[in-house]
Short mmCIF file of C-alpha atoms and ligand atoms in Angstrom, two decimals:
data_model
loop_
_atom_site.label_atom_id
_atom_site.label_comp_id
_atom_site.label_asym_id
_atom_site.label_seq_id
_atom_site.Cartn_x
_atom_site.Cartn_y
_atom_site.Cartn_z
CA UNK A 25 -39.25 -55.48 16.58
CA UNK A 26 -40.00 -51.91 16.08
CA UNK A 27 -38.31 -49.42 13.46
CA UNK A 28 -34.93 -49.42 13.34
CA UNK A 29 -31.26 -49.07 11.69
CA UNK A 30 -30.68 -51.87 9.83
CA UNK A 31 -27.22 -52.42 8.00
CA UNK A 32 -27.69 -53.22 4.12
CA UNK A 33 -24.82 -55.10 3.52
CA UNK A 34 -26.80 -59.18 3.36
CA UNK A 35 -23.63 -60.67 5.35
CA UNK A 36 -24.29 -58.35 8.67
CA UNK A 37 -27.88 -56.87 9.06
CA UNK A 38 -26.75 -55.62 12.42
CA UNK A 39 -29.87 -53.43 13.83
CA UNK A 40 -29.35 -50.53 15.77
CA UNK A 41 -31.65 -47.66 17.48
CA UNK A 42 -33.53 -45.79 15.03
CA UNK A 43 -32.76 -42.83 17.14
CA UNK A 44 -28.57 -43.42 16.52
CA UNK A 45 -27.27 -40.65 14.77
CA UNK A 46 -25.02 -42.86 12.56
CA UNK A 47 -25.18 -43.55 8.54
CA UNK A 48 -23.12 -46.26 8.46
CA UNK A 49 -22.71 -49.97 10.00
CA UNK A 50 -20.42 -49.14 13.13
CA UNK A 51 -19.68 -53.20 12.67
CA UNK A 52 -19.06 -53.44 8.89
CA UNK A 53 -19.28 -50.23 7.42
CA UNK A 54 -22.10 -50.47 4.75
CA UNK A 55 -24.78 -48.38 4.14
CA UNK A 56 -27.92 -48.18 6.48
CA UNK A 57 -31.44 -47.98 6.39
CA UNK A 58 -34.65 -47.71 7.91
CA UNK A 59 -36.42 -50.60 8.86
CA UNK A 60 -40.03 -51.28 9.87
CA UNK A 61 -40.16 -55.49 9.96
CA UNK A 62 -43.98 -55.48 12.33
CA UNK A 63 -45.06 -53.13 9.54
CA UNK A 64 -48.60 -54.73 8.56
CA UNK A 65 -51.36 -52.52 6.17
CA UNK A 66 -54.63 -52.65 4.80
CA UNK A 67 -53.98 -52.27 1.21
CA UNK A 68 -56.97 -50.84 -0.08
CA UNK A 69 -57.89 -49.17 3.26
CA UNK A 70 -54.42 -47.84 3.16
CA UNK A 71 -55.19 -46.52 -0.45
CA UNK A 72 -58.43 -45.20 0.42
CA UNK A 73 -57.49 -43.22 3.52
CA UNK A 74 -54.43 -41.84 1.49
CA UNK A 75 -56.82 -40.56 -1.23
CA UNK A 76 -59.05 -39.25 1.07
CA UNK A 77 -56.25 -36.89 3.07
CA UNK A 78 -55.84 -35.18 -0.28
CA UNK A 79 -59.04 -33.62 0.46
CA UNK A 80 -57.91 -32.42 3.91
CA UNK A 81 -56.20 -29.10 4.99
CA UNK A 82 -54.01 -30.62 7.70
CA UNK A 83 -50.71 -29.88 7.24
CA UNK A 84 -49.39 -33.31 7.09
CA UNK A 85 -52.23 -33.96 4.79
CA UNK A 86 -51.41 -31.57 2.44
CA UNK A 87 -47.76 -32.60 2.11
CA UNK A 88 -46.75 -35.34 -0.92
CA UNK A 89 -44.71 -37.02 1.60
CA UNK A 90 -46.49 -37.37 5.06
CA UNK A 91 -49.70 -38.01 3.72
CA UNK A 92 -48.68 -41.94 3.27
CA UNK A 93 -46.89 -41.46 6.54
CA UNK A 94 -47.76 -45.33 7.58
CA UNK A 95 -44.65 -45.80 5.39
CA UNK A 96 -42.91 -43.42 7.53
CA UNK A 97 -42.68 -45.30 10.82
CA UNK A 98 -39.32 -44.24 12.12
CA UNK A 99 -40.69 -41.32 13.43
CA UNK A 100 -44.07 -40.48 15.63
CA UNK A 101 -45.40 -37.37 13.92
CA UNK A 102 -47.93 -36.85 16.78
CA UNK A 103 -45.40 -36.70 18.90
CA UNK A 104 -42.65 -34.99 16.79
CA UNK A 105 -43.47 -32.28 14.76
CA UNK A 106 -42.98 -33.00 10.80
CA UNK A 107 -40.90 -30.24 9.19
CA UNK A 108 -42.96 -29.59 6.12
CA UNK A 109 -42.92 -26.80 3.05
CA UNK A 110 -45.87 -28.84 1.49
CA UNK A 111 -43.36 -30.81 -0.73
CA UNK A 112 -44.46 -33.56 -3.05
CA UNK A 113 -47.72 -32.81 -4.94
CA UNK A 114 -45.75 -33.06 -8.36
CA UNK A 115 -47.56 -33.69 -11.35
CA UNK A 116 -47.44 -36.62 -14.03
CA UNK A 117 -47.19 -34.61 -17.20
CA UNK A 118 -48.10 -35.98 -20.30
CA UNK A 119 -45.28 -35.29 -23.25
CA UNK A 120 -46.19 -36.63 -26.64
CA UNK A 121 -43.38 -34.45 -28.25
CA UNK A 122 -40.69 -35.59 -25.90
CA UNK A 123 -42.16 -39.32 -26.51
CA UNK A 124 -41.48 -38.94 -30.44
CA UNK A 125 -38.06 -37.73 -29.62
CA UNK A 126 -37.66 -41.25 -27.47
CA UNK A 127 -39.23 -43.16 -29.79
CA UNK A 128 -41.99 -44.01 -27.76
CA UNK A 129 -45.69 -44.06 -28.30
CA UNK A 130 -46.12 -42.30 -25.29
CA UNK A 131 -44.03 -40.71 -22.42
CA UNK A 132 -45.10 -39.37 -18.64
CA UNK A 133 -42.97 -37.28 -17.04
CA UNK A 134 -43.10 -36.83 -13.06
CA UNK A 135 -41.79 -33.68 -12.56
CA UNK A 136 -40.22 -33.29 -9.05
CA UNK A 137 -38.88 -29.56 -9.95
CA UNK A 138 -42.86 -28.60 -8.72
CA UNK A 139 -41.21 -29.03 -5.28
CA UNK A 140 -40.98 -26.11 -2.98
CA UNK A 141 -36.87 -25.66 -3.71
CA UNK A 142 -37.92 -26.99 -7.10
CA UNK A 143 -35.94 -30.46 -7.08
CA UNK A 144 -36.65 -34.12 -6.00
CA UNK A 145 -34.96 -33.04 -2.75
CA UNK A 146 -37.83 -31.99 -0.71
CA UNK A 147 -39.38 -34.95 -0.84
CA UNK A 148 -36.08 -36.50 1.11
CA UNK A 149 -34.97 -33.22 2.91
CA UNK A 150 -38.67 -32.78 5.13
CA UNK A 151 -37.73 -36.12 6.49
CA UNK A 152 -33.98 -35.48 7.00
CA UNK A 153 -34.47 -32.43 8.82
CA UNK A 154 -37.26 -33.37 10.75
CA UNK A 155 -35.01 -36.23 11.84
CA UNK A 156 -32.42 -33.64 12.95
CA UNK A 157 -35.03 -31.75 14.93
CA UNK A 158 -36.12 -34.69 17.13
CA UNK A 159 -33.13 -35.40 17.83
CA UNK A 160 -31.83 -32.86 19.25
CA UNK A 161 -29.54 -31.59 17.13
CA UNK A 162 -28.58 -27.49 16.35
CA UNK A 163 -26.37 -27.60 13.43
CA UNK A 164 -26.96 -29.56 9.75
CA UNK A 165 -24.47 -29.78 7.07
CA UNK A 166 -24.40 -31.24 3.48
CA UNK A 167 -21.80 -31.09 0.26
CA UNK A 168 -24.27 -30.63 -2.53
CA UNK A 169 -24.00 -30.36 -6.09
CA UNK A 170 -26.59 -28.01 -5.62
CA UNK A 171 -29.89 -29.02 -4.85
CA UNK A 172 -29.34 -30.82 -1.72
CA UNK A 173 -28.08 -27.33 -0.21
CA UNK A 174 -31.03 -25.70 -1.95
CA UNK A 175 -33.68 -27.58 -0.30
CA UNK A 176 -31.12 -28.50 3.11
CA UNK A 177 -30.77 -24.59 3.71
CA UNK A 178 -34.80 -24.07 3.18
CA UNK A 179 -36.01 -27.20 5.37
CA UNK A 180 -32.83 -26.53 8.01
CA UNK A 181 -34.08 -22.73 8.04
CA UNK A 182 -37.75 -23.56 8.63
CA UNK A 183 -37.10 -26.06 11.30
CA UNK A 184 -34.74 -23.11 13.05
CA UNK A 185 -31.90 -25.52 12.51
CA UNK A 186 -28.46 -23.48 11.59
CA UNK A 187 -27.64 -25.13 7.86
CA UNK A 188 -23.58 -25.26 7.14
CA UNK A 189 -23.13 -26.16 3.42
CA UNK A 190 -20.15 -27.30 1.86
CA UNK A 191 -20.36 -26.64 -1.95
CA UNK A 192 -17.46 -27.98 -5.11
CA UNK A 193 -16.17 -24.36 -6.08
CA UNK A 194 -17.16 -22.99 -9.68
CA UNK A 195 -19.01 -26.37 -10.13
CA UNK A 196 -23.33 -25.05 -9.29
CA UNK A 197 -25.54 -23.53 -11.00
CA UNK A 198 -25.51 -19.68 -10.04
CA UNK A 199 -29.42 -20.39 -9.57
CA UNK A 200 -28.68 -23.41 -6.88
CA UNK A 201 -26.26 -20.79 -5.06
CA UNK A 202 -28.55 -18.48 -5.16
CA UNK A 203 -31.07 -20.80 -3.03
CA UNK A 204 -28.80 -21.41 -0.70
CA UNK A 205 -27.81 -17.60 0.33
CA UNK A 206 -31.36 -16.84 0.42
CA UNK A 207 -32.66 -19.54 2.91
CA UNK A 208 -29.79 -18.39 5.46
CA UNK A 209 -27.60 -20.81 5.45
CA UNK A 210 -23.35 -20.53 6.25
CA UNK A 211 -22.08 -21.62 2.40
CA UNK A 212 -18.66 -22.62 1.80
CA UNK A 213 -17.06 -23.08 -1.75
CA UNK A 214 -14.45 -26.09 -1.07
CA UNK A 215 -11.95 -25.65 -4.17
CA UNK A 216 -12.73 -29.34 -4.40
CA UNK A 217 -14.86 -32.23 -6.34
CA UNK A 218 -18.08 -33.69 -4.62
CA UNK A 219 -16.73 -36.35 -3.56
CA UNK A 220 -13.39 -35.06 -1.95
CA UNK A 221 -15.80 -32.36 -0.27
CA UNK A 222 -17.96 -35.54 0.42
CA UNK A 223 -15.04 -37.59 2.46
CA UNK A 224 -14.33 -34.37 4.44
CA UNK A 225 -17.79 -33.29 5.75
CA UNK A 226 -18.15 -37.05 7.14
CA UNK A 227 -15.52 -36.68 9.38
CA UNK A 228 -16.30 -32.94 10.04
CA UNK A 229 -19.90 -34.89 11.35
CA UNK A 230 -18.44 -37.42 13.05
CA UNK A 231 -15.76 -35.28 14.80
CA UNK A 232 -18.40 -32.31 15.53
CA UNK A 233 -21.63 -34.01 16.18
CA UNK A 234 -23.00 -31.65 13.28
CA UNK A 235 -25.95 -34.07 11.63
CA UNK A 236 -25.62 -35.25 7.82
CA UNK A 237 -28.02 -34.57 5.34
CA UNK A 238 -26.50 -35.90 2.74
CA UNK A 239 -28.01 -38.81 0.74
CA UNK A 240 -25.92 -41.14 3.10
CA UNK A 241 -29.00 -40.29 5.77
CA UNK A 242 -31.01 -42.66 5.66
CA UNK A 243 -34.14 -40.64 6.15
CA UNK A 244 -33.47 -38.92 3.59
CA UNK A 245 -34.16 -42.12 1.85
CA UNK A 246 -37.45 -42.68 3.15
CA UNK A 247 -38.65 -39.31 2.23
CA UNK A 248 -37.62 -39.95 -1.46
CA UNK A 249 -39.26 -43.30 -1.42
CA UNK A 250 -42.70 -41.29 -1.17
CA UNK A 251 -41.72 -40.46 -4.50
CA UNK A 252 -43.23 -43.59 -5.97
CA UNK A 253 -45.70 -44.07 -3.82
CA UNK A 254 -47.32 -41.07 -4.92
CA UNK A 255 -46.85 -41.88 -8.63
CA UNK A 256 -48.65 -44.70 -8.16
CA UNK A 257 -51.52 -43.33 -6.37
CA UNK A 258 -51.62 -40.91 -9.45
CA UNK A 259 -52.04 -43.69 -11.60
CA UNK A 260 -54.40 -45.39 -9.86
CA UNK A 261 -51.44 -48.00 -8.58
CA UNK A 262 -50.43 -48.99 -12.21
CA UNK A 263 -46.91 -50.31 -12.03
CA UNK A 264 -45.48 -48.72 -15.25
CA UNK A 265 -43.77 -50.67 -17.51
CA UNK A 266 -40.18 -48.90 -16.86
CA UNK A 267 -39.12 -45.67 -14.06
CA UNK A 268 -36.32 -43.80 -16.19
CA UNK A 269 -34.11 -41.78 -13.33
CA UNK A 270 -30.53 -39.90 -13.52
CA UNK A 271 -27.92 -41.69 -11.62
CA UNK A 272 -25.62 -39.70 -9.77
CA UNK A 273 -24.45 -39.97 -5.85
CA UNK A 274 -27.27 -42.86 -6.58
CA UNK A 275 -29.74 -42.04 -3.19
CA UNK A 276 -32.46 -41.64 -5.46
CA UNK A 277 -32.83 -44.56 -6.92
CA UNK A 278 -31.75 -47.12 -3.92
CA UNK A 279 -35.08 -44.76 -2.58
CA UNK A 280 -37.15 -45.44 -5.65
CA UNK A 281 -36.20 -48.93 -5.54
CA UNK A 282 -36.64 -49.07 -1.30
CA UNK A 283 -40.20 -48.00 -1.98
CA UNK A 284 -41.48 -50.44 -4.42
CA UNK A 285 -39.85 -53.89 -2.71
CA UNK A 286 -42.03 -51.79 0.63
CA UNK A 287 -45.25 -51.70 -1.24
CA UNK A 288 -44.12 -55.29 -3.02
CA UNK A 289 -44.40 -56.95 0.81
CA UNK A 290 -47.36 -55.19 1.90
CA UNK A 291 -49.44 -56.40 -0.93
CA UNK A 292 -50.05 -52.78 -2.38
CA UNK A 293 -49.01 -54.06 -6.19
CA UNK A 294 -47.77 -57.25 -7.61
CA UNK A 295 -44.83 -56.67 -9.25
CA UNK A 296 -42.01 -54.36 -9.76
CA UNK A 297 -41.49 -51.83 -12.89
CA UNK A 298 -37.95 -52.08 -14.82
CA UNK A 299 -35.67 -49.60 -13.46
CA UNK A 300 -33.13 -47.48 -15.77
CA UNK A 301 -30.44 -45.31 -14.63
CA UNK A 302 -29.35 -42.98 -16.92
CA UNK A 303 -25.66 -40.79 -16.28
CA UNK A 304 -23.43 -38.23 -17.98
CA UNK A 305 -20.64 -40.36 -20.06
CA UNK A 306 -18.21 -38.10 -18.14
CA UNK A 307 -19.60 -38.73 -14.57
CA UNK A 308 -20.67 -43.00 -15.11
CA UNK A 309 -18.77 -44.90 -12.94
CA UNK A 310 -21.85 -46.59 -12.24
CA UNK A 311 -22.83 -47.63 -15.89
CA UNK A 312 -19.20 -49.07 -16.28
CA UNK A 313 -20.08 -51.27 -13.03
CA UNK A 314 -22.90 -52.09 -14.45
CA UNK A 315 -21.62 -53.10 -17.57
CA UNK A 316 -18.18 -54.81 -16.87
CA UNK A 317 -18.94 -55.75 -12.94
CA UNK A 318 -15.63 -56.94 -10.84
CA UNK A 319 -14.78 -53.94 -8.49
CA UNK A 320 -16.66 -50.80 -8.30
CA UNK A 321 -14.02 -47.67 -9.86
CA UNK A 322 -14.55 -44.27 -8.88
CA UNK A 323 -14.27 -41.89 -11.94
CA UNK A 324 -11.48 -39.43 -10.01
CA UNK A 325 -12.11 -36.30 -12.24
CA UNK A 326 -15.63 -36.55 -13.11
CA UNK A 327 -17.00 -34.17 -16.24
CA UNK A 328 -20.30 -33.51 -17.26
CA UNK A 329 -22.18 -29.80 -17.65
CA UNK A 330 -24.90 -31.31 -16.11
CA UNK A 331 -23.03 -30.36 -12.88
CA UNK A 332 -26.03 -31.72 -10.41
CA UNK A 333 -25.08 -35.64 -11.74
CA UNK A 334 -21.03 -34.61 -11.77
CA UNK A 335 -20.02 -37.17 -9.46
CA UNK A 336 -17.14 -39.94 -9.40
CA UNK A 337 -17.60 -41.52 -6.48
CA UNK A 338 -21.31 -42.21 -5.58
CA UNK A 339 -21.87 -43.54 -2.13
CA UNK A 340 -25.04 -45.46 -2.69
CA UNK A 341 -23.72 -47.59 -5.23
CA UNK A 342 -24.18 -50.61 -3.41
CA UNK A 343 -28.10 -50.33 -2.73
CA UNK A 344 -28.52 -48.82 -6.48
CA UNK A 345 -27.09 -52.29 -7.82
CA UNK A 346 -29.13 -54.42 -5.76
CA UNK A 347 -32.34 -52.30 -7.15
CA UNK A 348 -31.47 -52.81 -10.71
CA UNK A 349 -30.42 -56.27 -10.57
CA UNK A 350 -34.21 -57.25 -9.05
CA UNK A 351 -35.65 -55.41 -11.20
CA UNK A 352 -34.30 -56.43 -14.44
CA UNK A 353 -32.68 -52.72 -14.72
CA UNK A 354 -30.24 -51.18 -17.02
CA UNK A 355 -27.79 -48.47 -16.69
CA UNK A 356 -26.90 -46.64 -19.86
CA UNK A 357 -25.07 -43.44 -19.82
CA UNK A 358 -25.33 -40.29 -22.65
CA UNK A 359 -23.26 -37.42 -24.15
CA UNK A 360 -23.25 -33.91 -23.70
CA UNK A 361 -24.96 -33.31 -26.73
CA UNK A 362 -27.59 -35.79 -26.09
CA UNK A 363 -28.03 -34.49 -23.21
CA UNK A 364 -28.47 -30.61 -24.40
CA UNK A 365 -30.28 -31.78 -27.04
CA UNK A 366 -33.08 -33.99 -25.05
CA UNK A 367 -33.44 -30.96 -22.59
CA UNK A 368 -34.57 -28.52 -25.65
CA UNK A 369 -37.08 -30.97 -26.34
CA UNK A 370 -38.15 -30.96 -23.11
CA UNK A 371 -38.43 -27.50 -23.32
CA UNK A 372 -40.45 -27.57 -26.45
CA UNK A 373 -43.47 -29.67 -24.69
CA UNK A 374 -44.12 -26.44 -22.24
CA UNK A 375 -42.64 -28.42 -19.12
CA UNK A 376 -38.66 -27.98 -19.07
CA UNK A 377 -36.60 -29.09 -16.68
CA UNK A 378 -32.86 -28.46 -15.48
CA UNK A 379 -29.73 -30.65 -17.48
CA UNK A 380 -29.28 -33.62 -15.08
CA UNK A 381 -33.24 -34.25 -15.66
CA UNK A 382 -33.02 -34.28 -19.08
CA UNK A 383 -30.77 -37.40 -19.15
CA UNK A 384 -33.72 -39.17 -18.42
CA UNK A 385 -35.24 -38.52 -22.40
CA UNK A 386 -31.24 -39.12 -23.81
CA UNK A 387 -31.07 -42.57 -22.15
CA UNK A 388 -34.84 -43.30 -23.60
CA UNK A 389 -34.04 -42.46 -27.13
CA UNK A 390 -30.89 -44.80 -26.75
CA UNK A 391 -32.86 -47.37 -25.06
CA UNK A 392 -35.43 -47.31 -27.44
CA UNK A 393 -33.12 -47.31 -30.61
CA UNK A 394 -31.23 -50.72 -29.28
CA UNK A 395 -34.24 -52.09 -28.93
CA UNK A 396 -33.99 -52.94 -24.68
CA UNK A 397 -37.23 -50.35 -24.19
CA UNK A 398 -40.23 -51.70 -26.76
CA UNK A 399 -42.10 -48.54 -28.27
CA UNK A 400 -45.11 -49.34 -27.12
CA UNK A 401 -43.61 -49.72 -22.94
CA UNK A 402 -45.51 -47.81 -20.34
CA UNK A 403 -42.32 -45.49 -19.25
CA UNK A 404 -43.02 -42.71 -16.49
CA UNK A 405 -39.72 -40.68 -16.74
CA UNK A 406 -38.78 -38.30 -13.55
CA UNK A 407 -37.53 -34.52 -14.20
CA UNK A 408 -35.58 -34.13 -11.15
CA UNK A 409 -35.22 -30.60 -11.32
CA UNK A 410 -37.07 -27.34 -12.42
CA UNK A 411 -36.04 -25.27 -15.21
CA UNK A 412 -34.89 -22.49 -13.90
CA UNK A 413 -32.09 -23.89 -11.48
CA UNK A 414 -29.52 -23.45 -14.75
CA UNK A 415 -30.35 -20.35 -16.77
CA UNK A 416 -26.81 -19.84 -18.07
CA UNK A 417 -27.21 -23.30 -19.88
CA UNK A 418 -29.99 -22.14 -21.34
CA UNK A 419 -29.01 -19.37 -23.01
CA UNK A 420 -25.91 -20.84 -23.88
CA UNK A 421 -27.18 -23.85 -25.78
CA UNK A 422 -29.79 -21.61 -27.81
CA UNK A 423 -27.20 -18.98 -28.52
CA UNK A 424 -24.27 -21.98 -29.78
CA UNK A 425 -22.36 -20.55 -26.76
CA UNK A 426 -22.55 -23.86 -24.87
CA UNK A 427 -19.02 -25.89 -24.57
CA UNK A 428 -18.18 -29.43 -23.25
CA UNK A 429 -15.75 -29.12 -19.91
CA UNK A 430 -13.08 -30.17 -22.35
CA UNK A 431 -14.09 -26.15 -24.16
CA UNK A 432 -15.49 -28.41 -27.47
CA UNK A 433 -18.46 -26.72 -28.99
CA UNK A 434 -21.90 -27.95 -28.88
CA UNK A 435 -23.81 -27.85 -31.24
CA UNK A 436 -27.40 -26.49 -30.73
CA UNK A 437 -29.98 -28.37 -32.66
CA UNK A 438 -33.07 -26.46 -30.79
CA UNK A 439 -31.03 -23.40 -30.79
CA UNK A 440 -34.28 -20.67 -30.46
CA UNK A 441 -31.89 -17.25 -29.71
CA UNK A 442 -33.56 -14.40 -28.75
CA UNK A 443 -33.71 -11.88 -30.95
CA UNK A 444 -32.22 -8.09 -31.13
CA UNK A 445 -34.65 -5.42 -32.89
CA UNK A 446 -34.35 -1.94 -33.42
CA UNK A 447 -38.04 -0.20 -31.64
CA UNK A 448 -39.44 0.31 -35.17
CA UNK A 449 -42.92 -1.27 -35.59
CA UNK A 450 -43.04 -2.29 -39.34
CA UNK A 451 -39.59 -3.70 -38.74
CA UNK A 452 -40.91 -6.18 -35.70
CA UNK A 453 -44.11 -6.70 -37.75
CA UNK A 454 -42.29 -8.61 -40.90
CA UNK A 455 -40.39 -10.68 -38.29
CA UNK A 456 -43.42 -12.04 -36.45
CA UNK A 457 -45.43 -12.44 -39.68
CA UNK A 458 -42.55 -14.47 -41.00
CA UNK A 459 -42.06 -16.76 -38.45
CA UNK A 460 -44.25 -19.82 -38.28
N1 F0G R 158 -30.90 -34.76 -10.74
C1 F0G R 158 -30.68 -33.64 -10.03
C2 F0G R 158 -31.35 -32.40 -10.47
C3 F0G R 158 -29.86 -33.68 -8.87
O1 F0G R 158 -29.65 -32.57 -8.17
C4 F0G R 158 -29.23 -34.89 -8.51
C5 F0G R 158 -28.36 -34.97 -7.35
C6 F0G R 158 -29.50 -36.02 -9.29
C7 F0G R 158 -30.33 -35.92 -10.39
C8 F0G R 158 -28.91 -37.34 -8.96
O2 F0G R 158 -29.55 -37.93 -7.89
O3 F0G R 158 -27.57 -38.32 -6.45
O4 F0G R 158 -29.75 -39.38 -5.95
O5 F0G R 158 -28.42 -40.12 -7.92
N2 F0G R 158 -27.91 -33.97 -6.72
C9 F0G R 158 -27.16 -34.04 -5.47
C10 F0G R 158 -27.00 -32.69 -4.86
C11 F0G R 158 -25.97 -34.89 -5.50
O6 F0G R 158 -26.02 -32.45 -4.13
O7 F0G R 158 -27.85 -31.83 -5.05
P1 F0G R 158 -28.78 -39.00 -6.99
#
């Protein structure tokens, strides 16, 4: 059987055309993904010709997704052009200050804002849209909490797609907007949450024939898989110990986790790392699951400052739990502070990275302090977002101007404000010579 749609839900794995515009069971309604069950590889030829295409100026080559391609069966790519921006290619970045502040011995970050739109997006969005492209379709449309519009209205624009996006109003980063105007696409600010603006663009898909690149697409999924795989090619395919990842409409990691049970099959490693999802206390419906199980419970007015993680309602839900339950995964969620807090320090290390990401280092420094992630653990932690996608936080949190959806103050315990000098020399020169 060639690649196909397969449903997720255990009870119905109905299979349908890979070429189906759908993104969910028509039978049962779950979740669905792609599936590739003649897939057979090499593994060390596999891992050989993969390191070898880094040397090569092919287009394909050169991108962090396509390159490892053979994992990327649903589509022909000699046959259907890729829709590329050279995504991928992020770096493992070495943080020994961010490490002490997680109370580790040491801590890699994989930092996915190095992507073209600067979030983990890319790596999903080249296969999305080059999904949409083949076929057929003219128009692509997302609800974001940001990024996804970001990266849908650059990959949409490049493909000469026509990008409609559907964002919460008042609730993105000025910088995300920002994207989205700039790479042409039609931007609408619902006065609604994610997930109401969610529910509504699904039927607006169904009803219009307009294709979904939301997370519910399941090539999206397979694009963010890639994520992985290349970490592990950086690291010589050493399964780390733990992969530390923000939880919020929860496509990321039901990709992360995708990927490894892939490579698990095809012989490429021999076990699977410990997953940990980390989410906003305000926006966790996933961590209560996690922790009291029964039904799943949306979170109707989610909260959280880290508005790219402020969903109630996420979709994937049902693929995330499988991936933590097989991989002996936890789900722990952190404040505010701990998450303003954790993000400074990222700062401090020279890398930075946007609030959602910096969840990742909060949930560590919990995990390691109740004694679940051992000191010594081999923990690659991904930054899902560059630094410069949330300014205003920025300069709120180092000027004390920074306040909790509920208006509480936090407080800054990096605070680094810039400061205002009169233009007189021996003035600035006692400053700088006092500061150490
Ligand atoms: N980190 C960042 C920077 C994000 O933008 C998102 C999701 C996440 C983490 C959570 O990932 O949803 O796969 O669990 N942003 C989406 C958006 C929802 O619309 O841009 P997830």
């Amino acid at each position: 059987m060639t690649a196909h749609l397969s449903c997720c839900n255990a009870r119905c794995r109905a299979a349908f055309p890979i070429t189906e515009p759908i993104y969910t069971c028509p039978r049962c309604g779950a979740l669905l993904e792609a599936a590739y069950p003649d897939l057979a590889l090499d593994p060390a030829a596999t891992k050989r010709l993969w390191r070898e295409r880094r040397m090569s100026n092919a287009p394909l080559d050169q991108s962090g997704v396509w390159r490892y391609r053979e994992l990327l069966g649903f589509v022909d790519t000699s046959v259907h052009p890729a829709v590329t921006l050279r995504e991928g290619n992020t770096p493992l970045l070495n943080a020994p200050r961010a490490a002490q502040y997680g109370g580790l011995d040491a801590l890699v970050f994989k930092h996915q804002g190095f992507n073209p739109t600067g979030s983990f997006k890319d790596n999903g969005m080249t296969c999305g849209a080059t999904q949409g492209l083949r076929l057929g379709m003219k128009k692509v449309a997302c609800v974001s909490t940001g990024n996804t519009s970001a990266s849908m209205a650059a990959y949409a624009s490049a493909a000469g797609l026509t990008p409609i996006i559907f964002l919460p109003h008042g609730n993105i980063s000025y910088g995300k907007l920002a994207q989205a105007l700039e790479y042409g696409a039609l931007t609408l600010q619902v006065e609604a949450n994610f997930d109401q603006i969610l529910a509504l663009v699904r039927a607006l898909a169904e009803q219009t024939g307009i294709y979904l690149l939301n997370s519910v697409n399941p090539f999206r999924i397979e694009g963010q898989k890639t994520i992985m795989v290349e970490m592990l090619d950086q690291r010589d395919w050493r399964v780390p110990d733990w992969v530390i990842v923000p939880g919020g409409n929860l496509g990321n990691i039901s990709a992360f986790g995708k990927g490894f049970r892939e490579l698990l099959a095809l012989g490429f490693i021999d076990r699977l790392p410990r997953f940990a999802v980390i989410q906003a206390a305000g926006s966790a419906p996933f961590e209560r699951f996690w922790r009291e199980r029964g039904e799943f419970q949306a979170v109707t007015e989610p909260e959280t400052l880290a508005t790219a993680i402020r969903i109630g309602d996420p979709v994937s839900w049902p693929k995330a739990i499988q991936v933590i339950d097989e991989s002996n995964g936890v789900v722990e969620k952190v404040t505010e502070q701990e998450i303003a807090d954790a993000k400074a320090v990222v700062g401090q290390c020279g890398i930075g990275c946007e609030p959602a990401s910096a969840a990742t280092l909060a949930g560590i420094r919990k995990l390691t302090a109740s004694g679940v992630m051992k000191k010594d653990a081999d923990v690659v932690a991904i930054l899902t977002g560059n630094v410069l996608k949330d300014p205003d936080y920025i300069y709120k949190y180092h000027t004390g101007q920074l306040k909790t959806p509920s208006g509480e103050s936090l407080r800054s315990t990096f605070g680094n404000a810039p400061v205002v000098v009169p233009n007189d020399p021996g003035r600035i020169a006692a400053i700088v010579e006092k500061h150490n």
